[in-house]
Short mmCIF file of C-alpha atoms in Angstrom, two decimals:
data_model
loop_
_atom_site.label_atom_id
_atom_site.label_comp_id
_atom_site.label_asym_id
_atom_site.label_seq_id
_atom_site.Cartn_x
_atom_site.Cartn_y
_atom_site.Cartn_z
CA THR A 1 2.55 -21.30 -74.54
CA MET A 2 1.94 -20.31 -70.93
CA ASN A 3 4.68 -20.84 -68.36
CA VAL A 4 2.86 -22.86 -65.70
CA SER A 5 4.03 -22.43 -62.11
CA SER A 6 5.53 -25.49 -60.43
CA ASN A 7 4.72 -24.45 -56.83
CA PRO A 8 0.97 -23.99 -56.76
CA ILE A 9 -0.96 -21.72 -54.45
CA ALA A 10 -3.29 -24.00 -52.51
CA ILE A 11 -6.33 -24.55 -54.75
CA THR A 12 -9.27 -26.29 -53.08
CA SER A 13 -11.44 -26.68 -56.19
CA MET A 14 -11.69 -25.91 -59.91
CA THR A 15 -14.84 -25.81 -62.03
CA LEU A 16 -15.67 -25.35 -65.70
CA LYS A 17 -19.36 -25.09 -66.49
CA ASP A 18 -21.95 -23.66 -68.84
CA THR A 19 -25.73 -23.37 -68.74
CA TYR A 20 -26.10 -27.09 -69.47
CA ASN A 21 -23.20 -29.00 -67.93
CA ALA A 22 -20.38 -28.77 -65.40
CA VAL A 23 -17.16 -30.52 -64.40
CA SER A 24 -15.17 -29.90 -61.24
CA LYS A 25 -12.27 -31.22 -59.22
CA THR A 26 -11.81 -30.88 -55.46
CA ASN A 27 -8.35 -30.56 -53.91
CA PRO A 28 -6.60 -31.03 -57.27
CA ALA A 29 -3.10 -32.41 -57.18
CA PRO A 30 -0.34 -30.54 -59.05
CA GLY A 31 -0.84 -31.28 -62.74
CA ASP A 32 -4.55 -32.07 -62.41
CA PHE A 33 -6.83 -30.28 -64.85
CA LEU A 34 -10.39 -30.41 -66.16
CA THR A 35 -11.72 -31.29 -69.61
CA PHE A 36 -14.79 -29.53 -70.94
CA THR A 37 -16.39 -28.49 -74.24
CA GLY A 38 -16.72 -25.10 -75.90
CA TRP A 39 -19.14 -24.53 -78.77
CA VAL A 40 -18.47 -22.21 -81.71
CA TYR A 41 -20.36 -20.92 -84.74
CA SER A 42 -19.32 -21.46 -88.36
CA ASP A 43 -16.98 -18.45 -88.13
CA LEU A 44 -15.35 -20.18 -85.12
CA TRP A 45 -16.46 -17.48 -82.66
CA SER A 46 -17.85 -18.75 -79.37
CA MET A 47 -21.54 -19.43 -78.72
CA ASP A 48 -21.70 -17.08 -75.74
CA TYR A 49 -25.32 -17.88 -74.89
CA ARG A 50 -23.97 -21.07 -73.28
CA ASN A 51 -22.26 -18.95 -70.58
CA LEU A 52 -18.96 -20.81 -70.30
CA GLN A 53 -17.55 -20.01 -66.85
CA ALA A 54 -14.30 -20.85 -65.05
CA THR A 55 -14.06 -20.85 -61.25
CA VAL A 56 -11.10 -21.50 -58.96
CA VAL A 57 -11.39 -21.55 -55.17
CA LEU A 58 -8.23 -20.87 -53.14
CA ARG A 59 -7.57 -21.96 -49.59
CA ASP A 60 -6.66 -18.38 -48.73
CA ALA A 61 -6.91 -15.41 -51.10
CA GLN A 62 -5.91 -12.68 -48.63
CA ASP A 63 -2.60 -12.09 -50.39
CA VAL A 64 -4.14 -12.03 -53.90
CA GLN A 65 -4.02 -8.62 -55.59
CA SER A 66 -5.67 -9.62 -58.88
CA ALA A 67 -6.30 -12.56 -61.16
CA LYS A 68 -7.31 -13.32 -64.71
CA PHE A 69 -8.29 -16.32 -66.78
CA ILE A 70 -6.50 -16.95 -70.06
CA MET A 71 -7.47 -19.20 -72.96
CA GLU A 72 -4.96 -20.18 -75.65
CA THR A 73 -6.61 -21.33 -78.88
CA THR A 74 -5.59 -21.90 -82.48
CA HIS A 75 -6.56 -18.28 -83.11
CA GLY A 76 -4.68 -16.57 -80.31
CA LYS A 77 -4.77 -15.75 -76.62
CA PHE A 78 -7.92 -14.45 -74.94
CA GLN A 79 -8.07 -12.98 -71.43
CA TRP A 80 -10.76 -12.14 -68.87
CA PRO A 81 -10.25 -10.40 -65.49
CA ALA A 82 -11.41 -12.58 -62.61
CA THR A 83 -14.00 -11.50 -60.12
CA ILE A 84 -12.64 -12.10 -56.60
CA SER A 85 -15.23 -12.91 -53.95
CA GLY A 86 -13.76 -14.19 -50.72
CA ASN A 87 -11.50 -17.06 -51.80
CA THR A 88 -13.29 -17.58 -55.13
CA LEU A 89 -11.96 -16.42 -58.51
CA SER A 90 -14.34 -16.60 -61.46
CA ALA A 91 -14.95 -15.26 -64.96
CA TYR A 92 -17.22 -15.87 -67.94
CA LEU A 93 -15.11 -16.90 -70.92
CA LYS A 94 -16.75 -15.07 -73.84
CA SER A 95 -15.86 -13.82 -77.31
CA TYR A 96 -13.08 -16.30 -78.05
CA GLN A 97 -12.32 -17.83 -81.43
CA GLY A 98 -10.71 -21.14 -82.27
CA THR A 99 -11.02 -24.78 -83.14
CA GLY A 100 -9.57 -28.09 -81.99
CA LYS A 101 -8.27 -27.91 -78.42
CA ALA A 102 -7.77 -24.87 -76.22
CA LYS A 103 -6.15 -24.52 -72.81
CA VAL A 104 -7.49 -22.46 -69.92
CA PHE A 105 -5.17 -21.01 -67.26
CA VAL A 106 -5.61 -18.81 -64.22
CA GLU A 107 -2.93 -16.19 -63.60
CA ILE A 108 -2.77 -14.94 -60.00
CA THR A 109 -0.86 -11.83 -58.94
CA LYS A 110 -0.09 -11.50 -55.24
CA LYS A 111 0.22 -8.26 -53.33
CA ASP A 112 4.02 -8.58 -53.29
CA GLY A 113 4.00 -8.48 -57.11
CA SER A 114 4.76 -12.15 -57.70
CA THR A 115 2.70 -13.91 -60.35
CA PHE A 116 1.72 -17.58 -60.58
CA THR A 117 0.00 -19.38 -63.45
CA TYR A 118 -1.87 -22.69 -63.24
CA THR A 119 -3.66 -24.88 -65.74
CA VAL A 120 -7.40 -25.08 -65.14
CA GLY A 121 -8.36 -27.30 -68.04
CA ASN A 122 -8.59 -28.24 -71.68
CA ILE A 123 -11.49 -26.98 -73.76
CA ILE A 124 -12.46 -29.23 -76.68
CA ILE A 125 -13.97 -26.84 -79.21
CA LEU A 126 -16.94 -28.27 -81.10
CA ILE A 127 -18.57 -27.27 -84.40
CA ASP A 128 -21.47 -28.45 -86.60
CA PRO A 129 -22.38 -30.88 -88.93
CA SER A 130 -26.16 -30.59 -89.32
CA GLY A 131 -28.88 -30.73 -91.94
CA ILE A 132 -32.34 -31.89 -92.99
CA VAL A 133 -33.61 -35.38 -93.89
CA TYR A 134 -36.29 -35.18 -96.59
CA ASP A 135 -38.40 -37.25 -98.99
CA LYS A 136 -36.62 -37.42 -102.35
CA ARG A 137 -39.84 -37.33 -104.40
CA THR A 138 -41.89 -34.76 -102.47
CA GLY A 139 -39.14 -32.70 -100.90
CA GLN A 140 -40.96 -32.78 -97.56
CA PRO A 141 -38.98 -33.19 -94.31
CA ILE A 142 -39.09 -36.60 -92.62
CA GLU A 143 -39.83 -36.49 -88.92
CA GLY A 144 -38.65 -39.32 -86.67
CA ALA A 145 -35.88 -40.60 -88.93
CA THR A 146 -32.90 -42.07 -87.05
CA ALA A 147 -29.66 -40.25 -87.87
CA THR A 148 -26.38 -41.82 -86.77
CA LEU A 149 -23.03 -40.06 -86.98
CA TYR A 150 -19.89 -42.06 -87.82
CA TYR A 151 -16.32 -40.84 -87.78
CA LYS A 152 -13.16 -42.12 -89.40
CA GLU A 153 -10.47 -43.35 -87.04
CA ALA A 154 -6.77 -42.92 -87.77
CA SER A 155 -6.76 -46.60 -88.77
CA GLY A 156 -9.28 -45.83 -91.54
CA ASN A 157 -12.17 -47.64 -89.83
CA TRP A 158 -15.58 -45.97 -89.60
CA VAL A 159 -17.08 -46.17 -86.10
CA ILE A 160 -20.07 -44.61 -84.35
CA TRP A 161 -19.16 -41.21 -82.93
CA PRO A 162 -19.37 -41.37 -79.09
CA GLY A 163 -21.89 -38.61 -78.48
CA GLU A 164 -22.07 -39.29 -74.75
CA ASP A 165 -18.41 -38.25 -74.41
CA TYR A 166 -19.48 -34.78 -75.57
CA MET A 167 -22.79 -34.71 -73.66
CA GLN A 168 -24.82 -35.28 -76.82
CA ILE A 169 -27.11 -37.97 -78.25
CA ASN A 170 -26.02 -40.26 -81.09
CA PRO A 171 -28.05 -41.73 -82.77
CA GLN A 172 -30.79 -39.12 -82.66
CA LYS A 173 -34.29 -38.66 -84.09
CA THR A 174 -35.06 -35.90 -86.58
CA ASP A 175 -37.57 -33.28 -85.43
CA SER A 176 -40.72 -32.05 -87.19
CA ASP A 177 -38.55 -30.09 -89.63
CA GLY A 178 -36.46 -33.17 -90.43
CA TYR A 179 -33.52 -31.57 -88.64
CA TYR A 180 -30.56 -33.40 -87.11
CA GLY A 181 -27.24 -32.09 -85.87
CA TRP A 182 -24.27 -32.49 -83.56
CA MET A 183 -21.31 -30.43 -82.41
CA VAL A 184 -18.05 -32.29 -83.08
CA THR A 185 -14.29 -31.92 -83.24
CA GLU A 186 -12.38 -31.64 -86.51
CA GLY A 187 -12.29 -34.82 -88.60
CA ASP A 188 -13.96 -36.95 -91.27
CA TYR A 189 -17.61 -37.89 -90.69
CA GLU A 190 -20.54 -39.70 -92.30
CA VAL A 191 -24.26 -39.53 -91.45
CA ARG A 192 -26.39 -42.65 -91.97
CA VAL A 193 -30.18 -42.39 -91.83
CA THR A 194 -33.01 -44.92 -91.48
CA ALA A 195 -36.79 -44.38 -91.41
CA PRO A 196 -39.82 -46.71 -91.59
CA GLY A 197 -41.04 -47.07 -95.16
CA TYR A 198 -37.82 -45.70 -96.67
CA HIS A 199 -34.61 -47.15 -98.04
CA ASP A 200 -31.58 -46.45 -95.85
CA ALA A 201 -29.54 -43.43 -96.90
CA SER A 202 -26.28 -41.74 -96.00
CA THR A 203 -24.11 -38.80 -96.93
CA GLN A 204 -22.07 -41.26 -99.00
CA ASP A 205 -25.13 -41.51 -101.29
CA GLU A 206 -25.11 -37.77 -101.87
CA GLY A 207 -22.58 -36.88 -104.51
CA GLN A 208 -22.26 -33.33 -103.21
CA TYR A 209 -21.24 -34.54 -99.73
CA GLY A 210 -19.72 -38.01 -99.59
CA ARG A 211 -17.39 -37.91 -96.62
CA ILE A 212 -18.04 -34.83 -94.47
CA ASP A 213 -14.90 -32.87 -93.67
CA VAL A 214 -15.15 -30.77 -90.50
CA LEU A 215 -13.73 -28.07 -90.71
CA PRO A 216 -15.38 -26.07 -92.16
CA ALA A 217 -18.70 -26.13 -90.32
CA ARG A 218 -21.29 -28.09 -92.30
CA MET A 219 -24.83 -26.88 -91.60
CA ASP A 220 -26.27 -27.82 -94.99
CA VAL A 221 -25.86 -31.60 -95.05
CA ASN A 222 -29.35 -32.45 -96.36
CA ILE A 223 -30.05 -36.13 -97.02
CA ALA A 224 -32.71 -37.40 -99.44
CA MET A 225 -34.51 -40.67 -98.65
CA THR A 226 -36.41 -42.74 -101.21
CA ARG A 227 -39.72 -44.18 -100.09
CA ILE A 228 -39.95 -47.93 -100.69
CA GLY A 229 -41.92 -48.38 -103.90
CA ASP A 230 -41.02 -45.00 -105.38
CA ASP A 231 -37.98 -46.56 -107.00
CA VAL A 232 -39.95 -49.35 -108.72
CA THR A 233 -40.50 -48.92 -112.43
CA GLU A 234 -43.69 -50.56 -113.58
CA THR A 235 -43.51 -52.82 -116.63
CA PRO A 236 -46.25 -51.85 -119.12
CA SER A 237 -48.73 -54.61 -119.84
CA VAL A 238 -48.77 -56.07 -123.33
CA THR A 239 -52.09 -56.73 -125.08
CA THR A 240 -52.43 -59.23 -127.91
#
């Protein structure tokens, strides 16, 4: 665990951002930090195409010799040297591995050799569940089905996963390939699906899935839907 400095160098702003979203804080008070998301593949290595970047602006960086950003995850400590431009320190946080929550720090070394470390933010690391919704009889993907993700609270209740808290959409519509998917934290999940002309379905109906445990990543959660009428068995007529 990093030893965070109690007497901060004057920081005028902090930002965590990627290609799609950003959060920032101006004139942060001691103890303030940001919360952002980091996305990883099934092997828990970062999705670097998203260009996760940390930036800290100091009131005066004249006495700064060097700086680096540090991320502590479940899989270790990862470090990146900061680019110093005027009073701005920044780095792209790439090639990290982990799950759950990670912490990001900036470590600043002054010209007199003293070193100070400050918390920039928490990174909530997200990972799949995803899959295909398809017609049980034909095997063809179903476009436009509504997929809703539920998660299990500590109390045991199943509630709709709050996608907006993670800058995602829930419920969502399947695409032309029948695909749906989210990036979530570790936990127990269930996907429920509806579509016009079909009986409702869920992962609980699929014996191979049932409750979805994340971890590990689940990119194969394919859900079969039965078209209304396909499940009706005709009674043969009787001639006399």
